[in-house]
Coordinates of C-alpha atoms in Angstrom, one line a residue:
X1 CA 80.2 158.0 -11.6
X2 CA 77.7 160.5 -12.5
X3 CA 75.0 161.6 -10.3
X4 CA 71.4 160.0 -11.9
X5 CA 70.5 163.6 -12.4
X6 CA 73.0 164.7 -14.2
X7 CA 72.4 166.0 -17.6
X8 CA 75.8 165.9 -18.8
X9 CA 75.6 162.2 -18.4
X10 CA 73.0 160.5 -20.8
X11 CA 74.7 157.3 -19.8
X12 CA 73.0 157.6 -16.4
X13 CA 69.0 157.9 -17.4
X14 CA 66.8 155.2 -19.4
X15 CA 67.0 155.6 -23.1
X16 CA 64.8 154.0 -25.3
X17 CA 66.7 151.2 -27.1
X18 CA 64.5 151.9 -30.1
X19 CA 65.9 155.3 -30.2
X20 CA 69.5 154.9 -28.8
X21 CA 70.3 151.3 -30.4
X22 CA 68.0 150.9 -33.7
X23 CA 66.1 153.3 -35.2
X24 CA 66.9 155.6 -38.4
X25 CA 67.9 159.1 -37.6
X26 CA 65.4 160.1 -40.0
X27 CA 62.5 158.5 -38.1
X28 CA 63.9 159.5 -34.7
X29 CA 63.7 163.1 -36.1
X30 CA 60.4 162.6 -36.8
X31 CA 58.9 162.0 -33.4
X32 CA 61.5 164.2 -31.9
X33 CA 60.8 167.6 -29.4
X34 CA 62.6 169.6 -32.4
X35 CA 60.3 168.4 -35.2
X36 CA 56.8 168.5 -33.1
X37 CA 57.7 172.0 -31.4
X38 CA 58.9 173.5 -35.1
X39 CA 55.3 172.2 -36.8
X40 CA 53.9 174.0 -33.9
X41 CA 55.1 176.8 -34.9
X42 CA 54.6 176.7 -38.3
X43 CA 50.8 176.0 -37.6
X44 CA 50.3 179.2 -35.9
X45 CA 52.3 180.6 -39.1
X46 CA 49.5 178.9 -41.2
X47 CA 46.9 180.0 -39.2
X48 CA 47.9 183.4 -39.0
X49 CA 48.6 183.5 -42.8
X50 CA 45.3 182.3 -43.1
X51 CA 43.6 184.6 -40.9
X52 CA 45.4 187.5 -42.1
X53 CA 44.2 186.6 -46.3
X54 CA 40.3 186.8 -44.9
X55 CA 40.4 190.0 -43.7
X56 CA 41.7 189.6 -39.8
X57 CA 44.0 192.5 -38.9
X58 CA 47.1 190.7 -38.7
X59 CA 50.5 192.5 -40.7
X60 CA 53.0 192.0 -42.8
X61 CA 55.4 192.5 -40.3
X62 CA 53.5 189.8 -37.6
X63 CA 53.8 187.0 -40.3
X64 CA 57.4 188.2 -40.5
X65 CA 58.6 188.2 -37.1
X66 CA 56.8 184.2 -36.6
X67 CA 58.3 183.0 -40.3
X68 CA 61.7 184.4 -39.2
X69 CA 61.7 182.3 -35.3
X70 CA 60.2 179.2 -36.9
X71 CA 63.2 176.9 -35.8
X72 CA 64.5 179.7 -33.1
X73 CA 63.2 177.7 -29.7
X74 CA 64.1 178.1 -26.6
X75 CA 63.3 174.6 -25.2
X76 CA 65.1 175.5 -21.6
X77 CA 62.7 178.3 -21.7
X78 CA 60.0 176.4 -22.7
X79 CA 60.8 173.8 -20.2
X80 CA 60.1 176.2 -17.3
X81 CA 57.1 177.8 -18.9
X82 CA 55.7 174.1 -18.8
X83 CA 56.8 173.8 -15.1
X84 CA 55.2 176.9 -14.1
X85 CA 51.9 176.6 -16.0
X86 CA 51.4 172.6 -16.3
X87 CA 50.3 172.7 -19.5
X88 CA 52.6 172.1 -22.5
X89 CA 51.2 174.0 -25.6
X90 CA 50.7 177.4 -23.6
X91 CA 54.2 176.6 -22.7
X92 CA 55.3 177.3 -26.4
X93 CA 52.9 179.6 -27.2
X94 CA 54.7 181.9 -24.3
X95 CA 58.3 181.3 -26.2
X96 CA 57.2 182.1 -29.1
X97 CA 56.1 184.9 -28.3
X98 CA 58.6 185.7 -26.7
X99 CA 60.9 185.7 -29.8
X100 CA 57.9 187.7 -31.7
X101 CA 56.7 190.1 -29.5
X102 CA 55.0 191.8 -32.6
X103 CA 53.3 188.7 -33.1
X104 CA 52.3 187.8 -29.6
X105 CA 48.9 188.7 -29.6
X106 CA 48.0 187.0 -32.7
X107 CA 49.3 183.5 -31.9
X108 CA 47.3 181.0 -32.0
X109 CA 44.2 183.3 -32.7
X110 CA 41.1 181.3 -32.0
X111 CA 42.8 177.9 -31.6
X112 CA 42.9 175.5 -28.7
X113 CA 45.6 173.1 -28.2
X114 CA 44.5 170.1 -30.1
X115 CA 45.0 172.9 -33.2
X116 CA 48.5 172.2 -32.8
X117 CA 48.4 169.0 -30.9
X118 CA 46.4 166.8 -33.1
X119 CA 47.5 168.5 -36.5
X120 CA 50.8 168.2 -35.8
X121 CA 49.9 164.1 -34.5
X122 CA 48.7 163.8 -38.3
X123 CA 51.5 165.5 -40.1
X124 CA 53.9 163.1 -38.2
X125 CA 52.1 160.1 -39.1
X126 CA 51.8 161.0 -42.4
X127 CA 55.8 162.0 -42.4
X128 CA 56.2 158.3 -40.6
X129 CA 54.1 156.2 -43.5
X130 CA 56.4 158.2 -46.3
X131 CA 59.6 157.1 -44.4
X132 CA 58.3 153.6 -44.2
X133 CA 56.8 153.0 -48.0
X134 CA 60.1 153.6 -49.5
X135 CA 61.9 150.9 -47.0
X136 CA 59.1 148.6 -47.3
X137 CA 59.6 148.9 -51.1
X138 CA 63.2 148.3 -51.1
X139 CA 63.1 145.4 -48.9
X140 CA 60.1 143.7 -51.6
X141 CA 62.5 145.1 -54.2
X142 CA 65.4 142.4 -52.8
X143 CA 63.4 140.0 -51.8
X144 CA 61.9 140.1 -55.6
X145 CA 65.2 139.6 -57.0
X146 CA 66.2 136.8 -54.8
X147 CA 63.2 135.2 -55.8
X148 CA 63.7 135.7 -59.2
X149 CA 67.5 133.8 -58.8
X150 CA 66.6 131.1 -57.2
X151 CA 62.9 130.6 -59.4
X152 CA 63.9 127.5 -60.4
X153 CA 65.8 125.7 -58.0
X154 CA 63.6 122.8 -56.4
X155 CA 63.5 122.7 -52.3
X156 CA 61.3 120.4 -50.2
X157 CA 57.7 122.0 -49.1
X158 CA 56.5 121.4 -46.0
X159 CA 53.2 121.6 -44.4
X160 CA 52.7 121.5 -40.9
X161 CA 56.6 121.4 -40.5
X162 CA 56.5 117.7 -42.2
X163 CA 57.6 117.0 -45.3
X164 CA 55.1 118.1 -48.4
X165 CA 55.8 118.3 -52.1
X166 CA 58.5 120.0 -53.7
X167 CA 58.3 123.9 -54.7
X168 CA 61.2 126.1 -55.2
X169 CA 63.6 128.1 -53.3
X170 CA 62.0 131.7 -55.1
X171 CA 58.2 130.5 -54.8
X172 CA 58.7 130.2 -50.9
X173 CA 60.0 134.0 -51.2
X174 CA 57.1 134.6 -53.5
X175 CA 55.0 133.9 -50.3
X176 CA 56.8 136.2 -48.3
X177 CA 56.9 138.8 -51.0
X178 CA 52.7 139.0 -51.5
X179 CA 52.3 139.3 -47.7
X180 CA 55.0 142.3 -47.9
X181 CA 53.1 144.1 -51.3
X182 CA 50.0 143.3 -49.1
X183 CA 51.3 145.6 -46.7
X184 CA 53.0 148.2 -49.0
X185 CA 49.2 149.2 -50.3
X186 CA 47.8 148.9 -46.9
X187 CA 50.4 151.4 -45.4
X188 CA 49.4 153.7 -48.9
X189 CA 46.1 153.2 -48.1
X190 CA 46.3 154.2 -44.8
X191 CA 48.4 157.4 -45.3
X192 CA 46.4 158.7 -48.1
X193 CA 43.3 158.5 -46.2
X194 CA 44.6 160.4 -43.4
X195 CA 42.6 164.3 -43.3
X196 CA 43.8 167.1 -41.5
X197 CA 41.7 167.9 -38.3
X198 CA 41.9 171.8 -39.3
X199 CA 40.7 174.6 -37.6
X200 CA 37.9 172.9 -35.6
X201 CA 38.2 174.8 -32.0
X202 CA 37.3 172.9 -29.0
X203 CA 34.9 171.1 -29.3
X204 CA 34.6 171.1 -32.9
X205 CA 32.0 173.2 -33.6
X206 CA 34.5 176.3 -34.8
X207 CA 32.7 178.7 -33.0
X208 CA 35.1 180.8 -31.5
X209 CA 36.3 181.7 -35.3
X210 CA 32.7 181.9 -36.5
X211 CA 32.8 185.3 -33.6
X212 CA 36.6 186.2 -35.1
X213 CA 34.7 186.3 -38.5
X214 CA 31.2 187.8 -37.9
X215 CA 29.4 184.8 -38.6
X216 CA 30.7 184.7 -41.3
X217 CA 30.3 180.9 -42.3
X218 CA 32.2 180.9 -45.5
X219 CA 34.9 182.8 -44.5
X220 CA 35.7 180.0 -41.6
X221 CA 34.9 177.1 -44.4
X222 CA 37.9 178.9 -46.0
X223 CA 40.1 179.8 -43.1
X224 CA 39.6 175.7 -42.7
X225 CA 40.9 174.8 -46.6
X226 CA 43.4 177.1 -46.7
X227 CA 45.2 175.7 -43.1
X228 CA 44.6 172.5 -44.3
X229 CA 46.2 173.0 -47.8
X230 CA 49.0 174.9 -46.2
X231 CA 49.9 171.9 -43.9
X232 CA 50.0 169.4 -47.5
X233 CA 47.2 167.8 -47.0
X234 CA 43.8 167.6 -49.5
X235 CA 41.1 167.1 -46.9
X236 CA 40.3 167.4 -43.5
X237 CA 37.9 165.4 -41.2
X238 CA 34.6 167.8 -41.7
X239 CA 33.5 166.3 -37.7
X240 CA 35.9 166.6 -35.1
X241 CA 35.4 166.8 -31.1
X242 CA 37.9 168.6 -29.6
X243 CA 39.9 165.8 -31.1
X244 CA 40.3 164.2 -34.4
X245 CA 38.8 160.6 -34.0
X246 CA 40.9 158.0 -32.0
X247 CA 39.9 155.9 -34.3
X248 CA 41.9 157.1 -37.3
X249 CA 44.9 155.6 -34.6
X250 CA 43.7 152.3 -34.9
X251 CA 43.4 152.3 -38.1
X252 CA 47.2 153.5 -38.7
X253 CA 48.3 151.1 -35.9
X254 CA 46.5 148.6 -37.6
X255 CA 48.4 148.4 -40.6
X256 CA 51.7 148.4 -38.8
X257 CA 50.9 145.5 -36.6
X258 CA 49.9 143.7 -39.7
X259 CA 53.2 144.2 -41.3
X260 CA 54.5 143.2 -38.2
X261 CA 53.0 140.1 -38.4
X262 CA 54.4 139.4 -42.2
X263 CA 57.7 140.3 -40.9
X264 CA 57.1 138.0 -37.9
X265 CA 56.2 135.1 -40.6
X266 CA 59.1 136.1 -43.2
X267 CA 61.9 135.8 -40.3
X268 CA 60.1 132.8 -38.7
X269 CA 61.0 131.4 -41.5
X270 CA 64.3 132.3 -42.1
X271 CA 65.1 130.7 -38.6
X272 CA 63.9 127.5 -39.4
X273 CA 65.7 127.4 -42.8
X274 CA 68.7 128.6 -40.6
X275 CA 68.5 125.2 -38.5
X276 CA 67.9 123.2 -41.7
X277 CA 71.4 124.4 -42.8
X278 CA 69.7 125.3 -46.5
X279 CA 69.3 129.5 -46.3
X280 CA 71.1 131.6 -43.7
X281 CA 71.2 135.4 -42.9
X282 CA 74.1 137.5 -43.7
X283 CA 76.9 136.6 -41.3
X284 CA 80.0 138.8 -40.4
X285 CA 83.6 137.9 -40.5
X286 CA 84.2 138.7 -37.2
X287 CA 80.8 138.0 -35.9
X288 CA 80.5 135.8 -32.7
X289 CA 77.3 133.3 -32.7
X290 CA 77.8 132.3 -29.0
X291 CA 80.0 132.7 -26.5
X292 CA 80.5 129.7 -25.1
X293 CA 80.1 127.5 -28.6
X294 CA 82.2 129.2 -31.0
X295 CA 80.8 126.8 -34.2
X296 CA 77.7 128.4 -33.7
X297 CA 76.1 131.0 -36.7
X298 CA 73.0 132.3 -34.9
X299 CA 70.1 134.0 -36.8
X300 CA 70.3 137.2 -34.8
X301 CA 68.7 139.6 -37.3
X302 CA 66.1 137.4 -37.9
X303 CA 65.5 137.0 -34.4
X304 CA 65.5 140.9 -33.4
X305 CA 63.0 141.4 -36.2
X306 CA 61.0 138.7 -34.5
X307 CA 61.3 140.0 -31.5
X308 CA 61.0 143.3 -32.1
X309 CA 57.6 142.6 -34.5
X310 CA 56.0 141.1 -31.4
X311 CA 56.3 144.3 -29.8
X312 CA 54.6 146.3 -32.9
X313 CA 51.6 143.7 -32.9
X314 CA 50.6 144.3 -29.5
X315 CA 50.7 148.3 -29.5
X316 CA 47.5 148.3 -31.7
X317 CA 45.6 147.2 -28.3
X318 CA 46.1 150.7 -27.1
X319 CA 44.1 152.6 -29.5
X320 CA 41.4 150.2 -29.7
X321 CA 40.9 151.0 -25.8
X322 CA 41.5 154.6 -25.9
X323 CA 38.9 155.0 -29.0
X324 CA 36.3 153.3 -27.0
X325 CA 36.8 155.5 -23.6
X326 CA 36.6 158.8 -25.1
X327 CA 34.0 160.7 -23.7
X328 CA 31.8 162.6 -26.1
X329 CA 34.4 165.3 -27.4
X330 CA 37.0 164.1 -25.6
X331 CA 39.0 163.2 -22.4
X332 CA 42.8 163.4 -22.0
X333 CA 43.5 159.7 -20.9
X334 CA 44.3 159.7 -24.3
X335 CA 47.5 161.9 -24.2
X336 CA 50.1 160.3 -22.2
X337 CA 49.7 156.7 -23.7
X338 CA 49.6 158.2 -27.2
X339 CA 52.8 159.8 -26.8
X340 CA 54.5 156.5 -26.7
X341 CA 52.3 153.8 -28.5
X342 CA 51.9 156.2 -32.2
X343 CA 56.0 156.8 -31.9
X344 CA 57.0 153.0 -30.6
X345 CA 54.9 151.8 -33.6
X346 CA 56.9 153.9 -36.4
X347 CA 59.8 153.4 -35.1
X348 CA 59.7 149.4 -34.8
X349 CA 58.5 149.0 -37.8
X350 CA 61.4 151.2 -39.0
X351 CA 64.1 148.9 -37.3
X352 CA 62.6 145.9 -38.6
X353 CA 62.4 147.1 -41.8
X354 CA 66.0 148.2 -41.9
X355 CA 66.9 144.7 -40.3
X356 CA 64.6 142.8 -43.0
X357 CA 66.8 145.0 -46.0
X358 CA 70.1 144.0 -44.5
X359 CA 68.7 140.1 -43.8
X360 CA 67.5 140.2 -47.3
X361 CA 70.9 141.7 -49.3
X362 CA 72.6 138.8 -48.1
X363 CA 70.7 135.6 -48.4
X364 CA 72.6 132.4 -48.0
X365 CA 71.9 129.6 -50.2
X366 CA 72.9 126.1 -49.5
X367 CA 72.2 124.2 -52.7
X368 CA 74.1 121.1 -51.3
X369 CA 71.6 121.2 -48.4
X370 CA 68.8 121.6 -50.0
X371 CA 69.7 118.9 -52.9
X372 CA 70.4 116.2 -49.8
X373 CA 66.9 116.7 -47.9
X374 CA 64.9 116.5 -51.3
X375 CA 66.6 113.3 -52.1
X376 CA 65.8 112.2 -48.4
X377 CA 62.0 112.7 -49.3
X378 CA 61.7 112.5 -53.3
X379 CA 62.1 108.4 -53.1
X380 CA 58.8 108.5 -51.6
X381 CA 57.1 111.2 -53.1
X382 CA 57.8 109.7 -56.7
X383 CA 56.2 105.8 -55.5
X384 CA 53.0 107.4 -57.4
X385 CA 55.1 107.9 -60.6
X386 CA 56.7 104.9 -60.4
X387 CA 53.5 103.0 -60.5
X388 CA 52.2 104.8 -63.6
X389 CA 55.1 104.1 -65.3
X390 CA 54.8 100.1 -64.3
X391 CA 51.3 100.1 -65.5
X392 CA 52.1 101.9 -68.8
X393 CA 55.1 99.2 -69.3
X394 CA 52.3 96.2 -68.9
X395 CA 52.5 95.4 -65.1
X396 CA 49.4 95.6 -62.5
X397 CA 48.2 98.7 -60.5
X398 CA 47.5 96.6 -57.4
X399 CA 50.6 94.3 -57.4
X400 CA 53.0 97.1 -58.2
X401 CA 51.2 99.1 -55.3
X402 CA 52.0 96.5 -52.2
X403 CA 55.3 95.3 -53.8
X404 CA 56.1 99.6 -53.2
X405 CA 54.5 99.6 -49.8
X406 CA 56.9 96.7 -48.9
X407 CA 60.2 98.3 -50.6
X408 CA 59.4 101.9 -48.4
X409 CA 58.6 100.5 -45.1
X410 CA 61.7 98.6 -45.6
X411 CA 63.7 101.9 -46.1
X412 CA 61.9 104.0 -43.8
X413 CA 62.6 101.4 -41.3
X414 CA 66.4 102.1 -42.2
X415 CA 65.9 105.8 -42.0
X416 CA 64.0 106.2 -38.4
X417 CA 65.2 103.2 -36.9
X418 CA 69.0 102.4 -37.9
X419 CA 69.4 106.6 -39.0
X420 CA 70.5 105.3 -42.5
X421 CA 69.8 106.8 -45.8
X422 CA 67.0 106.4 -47.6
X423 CA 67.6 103.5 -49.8
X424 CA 64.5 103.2 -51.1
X425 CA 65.5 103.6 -55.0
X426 CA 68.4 101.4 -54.2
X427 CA 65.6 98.4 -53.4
X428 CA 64.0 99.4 -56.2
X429 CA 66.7 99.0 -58.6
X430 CA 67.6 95.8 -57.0
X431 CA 64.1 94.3 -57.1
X432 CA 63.2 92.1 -60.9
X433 CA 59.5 93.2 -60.8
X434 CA 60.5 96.5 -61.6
X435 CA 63.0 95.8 -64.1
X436 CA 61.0 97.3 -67.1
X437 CA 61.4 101.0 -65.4
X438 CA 64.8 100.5 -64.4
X439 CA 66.1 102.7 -67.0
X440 CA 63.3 104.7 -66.5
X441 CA 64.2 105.9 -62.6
X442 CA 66.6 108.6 -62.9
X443 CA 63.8 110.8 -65.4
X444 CA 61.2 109.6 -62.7
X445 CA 63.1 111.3 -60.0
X446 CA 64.3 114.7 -61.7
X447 CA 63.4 117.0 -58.8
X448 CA 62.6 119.6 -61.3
X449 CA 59.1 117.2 -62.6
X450 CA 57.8 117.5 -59.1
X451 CA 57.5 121.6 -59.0
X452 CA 54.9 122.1 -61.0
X453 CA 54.2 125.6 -62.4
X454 CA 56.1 127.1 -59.4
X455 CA 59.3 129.3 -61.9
X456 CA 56.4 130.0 -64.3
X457 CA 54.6 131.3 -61.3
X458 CA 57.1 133.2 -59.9
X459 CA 58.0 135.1 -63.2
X460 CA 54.6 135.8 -63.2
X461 CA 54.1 137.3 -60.2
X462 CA 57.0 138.9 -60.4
X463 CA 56.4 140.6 -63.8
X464 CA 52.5 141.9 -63.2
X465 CA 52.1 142.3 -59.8
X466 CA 55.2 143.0 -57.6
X467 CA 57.4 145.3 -60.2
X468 CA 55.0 147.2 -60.7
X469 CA 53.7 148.3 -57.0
X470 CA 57.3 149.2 -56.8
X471 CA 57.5 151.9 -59.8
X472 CA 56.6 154.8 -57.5
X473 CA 59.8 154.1 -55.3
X474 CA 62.6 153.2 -58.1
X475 CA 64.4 156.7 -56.5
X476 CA 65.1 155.6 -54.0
X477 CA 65.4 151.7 -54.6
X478 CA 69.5 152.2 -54.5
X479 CA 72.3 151.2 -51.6
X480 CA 73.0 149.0 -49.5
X481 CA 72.0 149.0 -45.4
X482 CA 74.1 148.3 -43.0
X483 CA 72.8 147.1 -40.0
X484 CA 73.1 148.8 -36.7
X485 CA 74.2 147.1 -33.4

């Protein structure tokens, strides 16, 4: 067996499950060494650029040298340099250099670390809300169709877990789909109002490039729009400390713990229908449920995403405290925990968004199931139809009302004490007082009568709010997912 230390055998150190089990390669990318070290590097690129267009004496061959080493990095080198020095972005900014000795005495010309720290923060959380949109959208997308399927087919409500009136199989998903399209403008929302922090210095005040520039205000106003446009984004925060407010973490943190939530609600669900026997998850051929009951078909996807949602909702706690510690400009309490909690938080929300897809492609429907509970339930449900129908054939409110309460104590006494079924129709049918309806019963119970407005509803919806939100991600609306382990 390998040593712990050995690096040859990852099998031997703590891996992240979220990384090594779940997550997407794209987002794993995302928050990886390779893709935070490279936009550090292109930042000083920016910078540079930048600096060089207003006037600084920075060449040709400088911008060169850095555009031609973006992706060369030496992270054993930079390893060491961090080892030696204790402090990560000097680290780099010796390896580059190191690869651009031309360049080396212009990197990272005026900036402090939270240039490339917080910058590159932002343009990973913006990369993160434009991997998750497009997933979110897909899974609304399935979820809309399977709604739009089963629009019509009647199911028992309930309310407080009991029994309630009827609605249908595709307006319960309708109420998991607003939730979701809730979300999908939240997560827009937030990603469009994330700024840039720019070319702030440290403490925000910009005044080591004010002396690179002469005082020169506009020219560092420009320097400013021009980093900021380079890096794709339209604005940047015009107050900063040394760091861009913590506060713009809660508020991206936010959003994902609320879609945690809806996911937490939609699966919920899911598992419940699951013991009813009416809807199931997608089950493999060869896939074992338990391993000591063989019969059993456990909701396992809907369980992770559960599971794994909890996790997402509590991670927003750690911004709310780190934004109210900060210290005027700033303290660096908020480094270590920040390296975990912003890339946790994309990536769960990533796995259970990819486990929602795969749950929702492959809905089970039981219409059998579902067909037996209402007509558990409808007998009793319809007593109030039956008695208009009585009245309007010439009988008595009042009379017809206890003769009813006698008939359904009588069957619920067969259906919660002797575990019968409920034979309340059946008493009904036998009974003379209710003779002039007797024809009249079948029409009375059509399950279909006691939904309402619930397919119009869902077409509805469906047509003018929920296709619509989803326009902007048709590309990529296409394939199948296939869950990981």
């Amino acid at each position: 067996m390998a040593a712990p230390g050995d690096e040859e055998d990852v099998m031997a150190r703590y891996r992240s499950p979220l990384v090594s089990r779940y997550a997407s390669a794209e987002m794993a990318y995302n928050f990886s060494e390779r893709k935070k070290f490279g936009t550090w590097r292109r930042l000083w690129l920016y910078l540079a650029q930048a600096e060089k267009s207003l006037g600084l004496p920075i060449t040709d061959e400088q911008i060169q040298e850095m555009e031609a080493n973006l992706d060369n990095i030496d992270f054993k080198m930079a390893a060491e340099e961090e080892k030696k020095l204790r402090h990560d972005v000097m680290a780099h900014v010796h390896t580059f250099a190191h690869c651009c000795p031309k360049a080396a005495a212009i990197i990272h010309l005026g900036a402090t670390s939270c240039y490339v720290g917080d910058n590159t923060d932002l343009i990973v959380l913006r990369d993160g809300f434009n991997l998750l949109l497009p997933k979110l959208a897909r899974v609304i997308s399935r979820l809309a169709d399977f709604a739009e399927k089963y629009a019509d087919m009647p199911a028992l409500g309930f309310t407080h877990y009991q029994p309630a009136q009827l609605t249908t199989v595709g307006k319960r998903c309708c109420l998991w789909i607003q939730d979701l399209c809730m979300d999908l403008q939240n997560l827009e929302r937030a990603r469009d109002d994330l700024r840039f922090r720019g070319v702030k210095g440290t403490t925000g005040t910009q005044a080591s490039f004010l002396q690179l520039f002469e005082g020169d205000h506009s020219k560092v106003e420009e320097l400013d729009r021009l980093v900021t446009a380079k890096a794709g984004f339209k604005r940047a925060y015009m107050v900063t400390g040394q760091t861009y407010s913590r506060k713009v973490d809660i508020g991206v943190l936010a959003v994902l713990a609320s879609l945690g939530a809806s996911i937490h609600k939609i699966c919920t669900d899911i598992r419940l229908l699951a013991n009813l026997k009416e809807i199931e998850e997608p089950f493999e051929k060869d896939q074992i449920g338990s391993s000591a009951m063989p019969y059993k078909r456990n909701p396992m996807r809907s369980e992770r995403c559960c599971s794994l949602a909890r996790h997402l909702m509590t991670l927003v706690m750690n911004p709310l405290q780190t934004a109210a510690v900060q210290w005027f400009e700033r303290t660096l309490d908020d480094s270590a925990n920040r390296r975990v909690c912003l890339a946790e938080a994309f990536l769960t929300a990533d796995i259970i968004l990819s486990t929602l897809q795969n749950v929702s492609e492959g809905l089970v429907v039981y219409p059998k199931v579902i067909e037996r509970r209402i007509r558990q339930e409808l007998p009793f449900m319809a007593t109030e139809n039956i008695i208009m129908a009585m009245v309007k054939a010439g009988g008595n409110r009042q009379d017809c009302h206890e003769k009813i309460r006698v008939l359904s104590q009588q069957a619920a006494t067969v259906v919660k004490q002797e575990g019968g079924d409920n034979d309340f129709i059946a008493r009904v049918r036998a009974d003379p007082y209710f003779s002039p309806i007797h024809k009249q019963l079948d029409s009375l119970l059509d399950p279909s009568s006691f939904t309402g407005r619930a397919p119009q509803q869902v077409a509805k919806f469906l047509k003018e709010e929920v296709r619509p939100a989803l326009i902007p991600y048709q590309s990529k609306m296409g394939g199948k997912i296939e869950l990981a382990l």
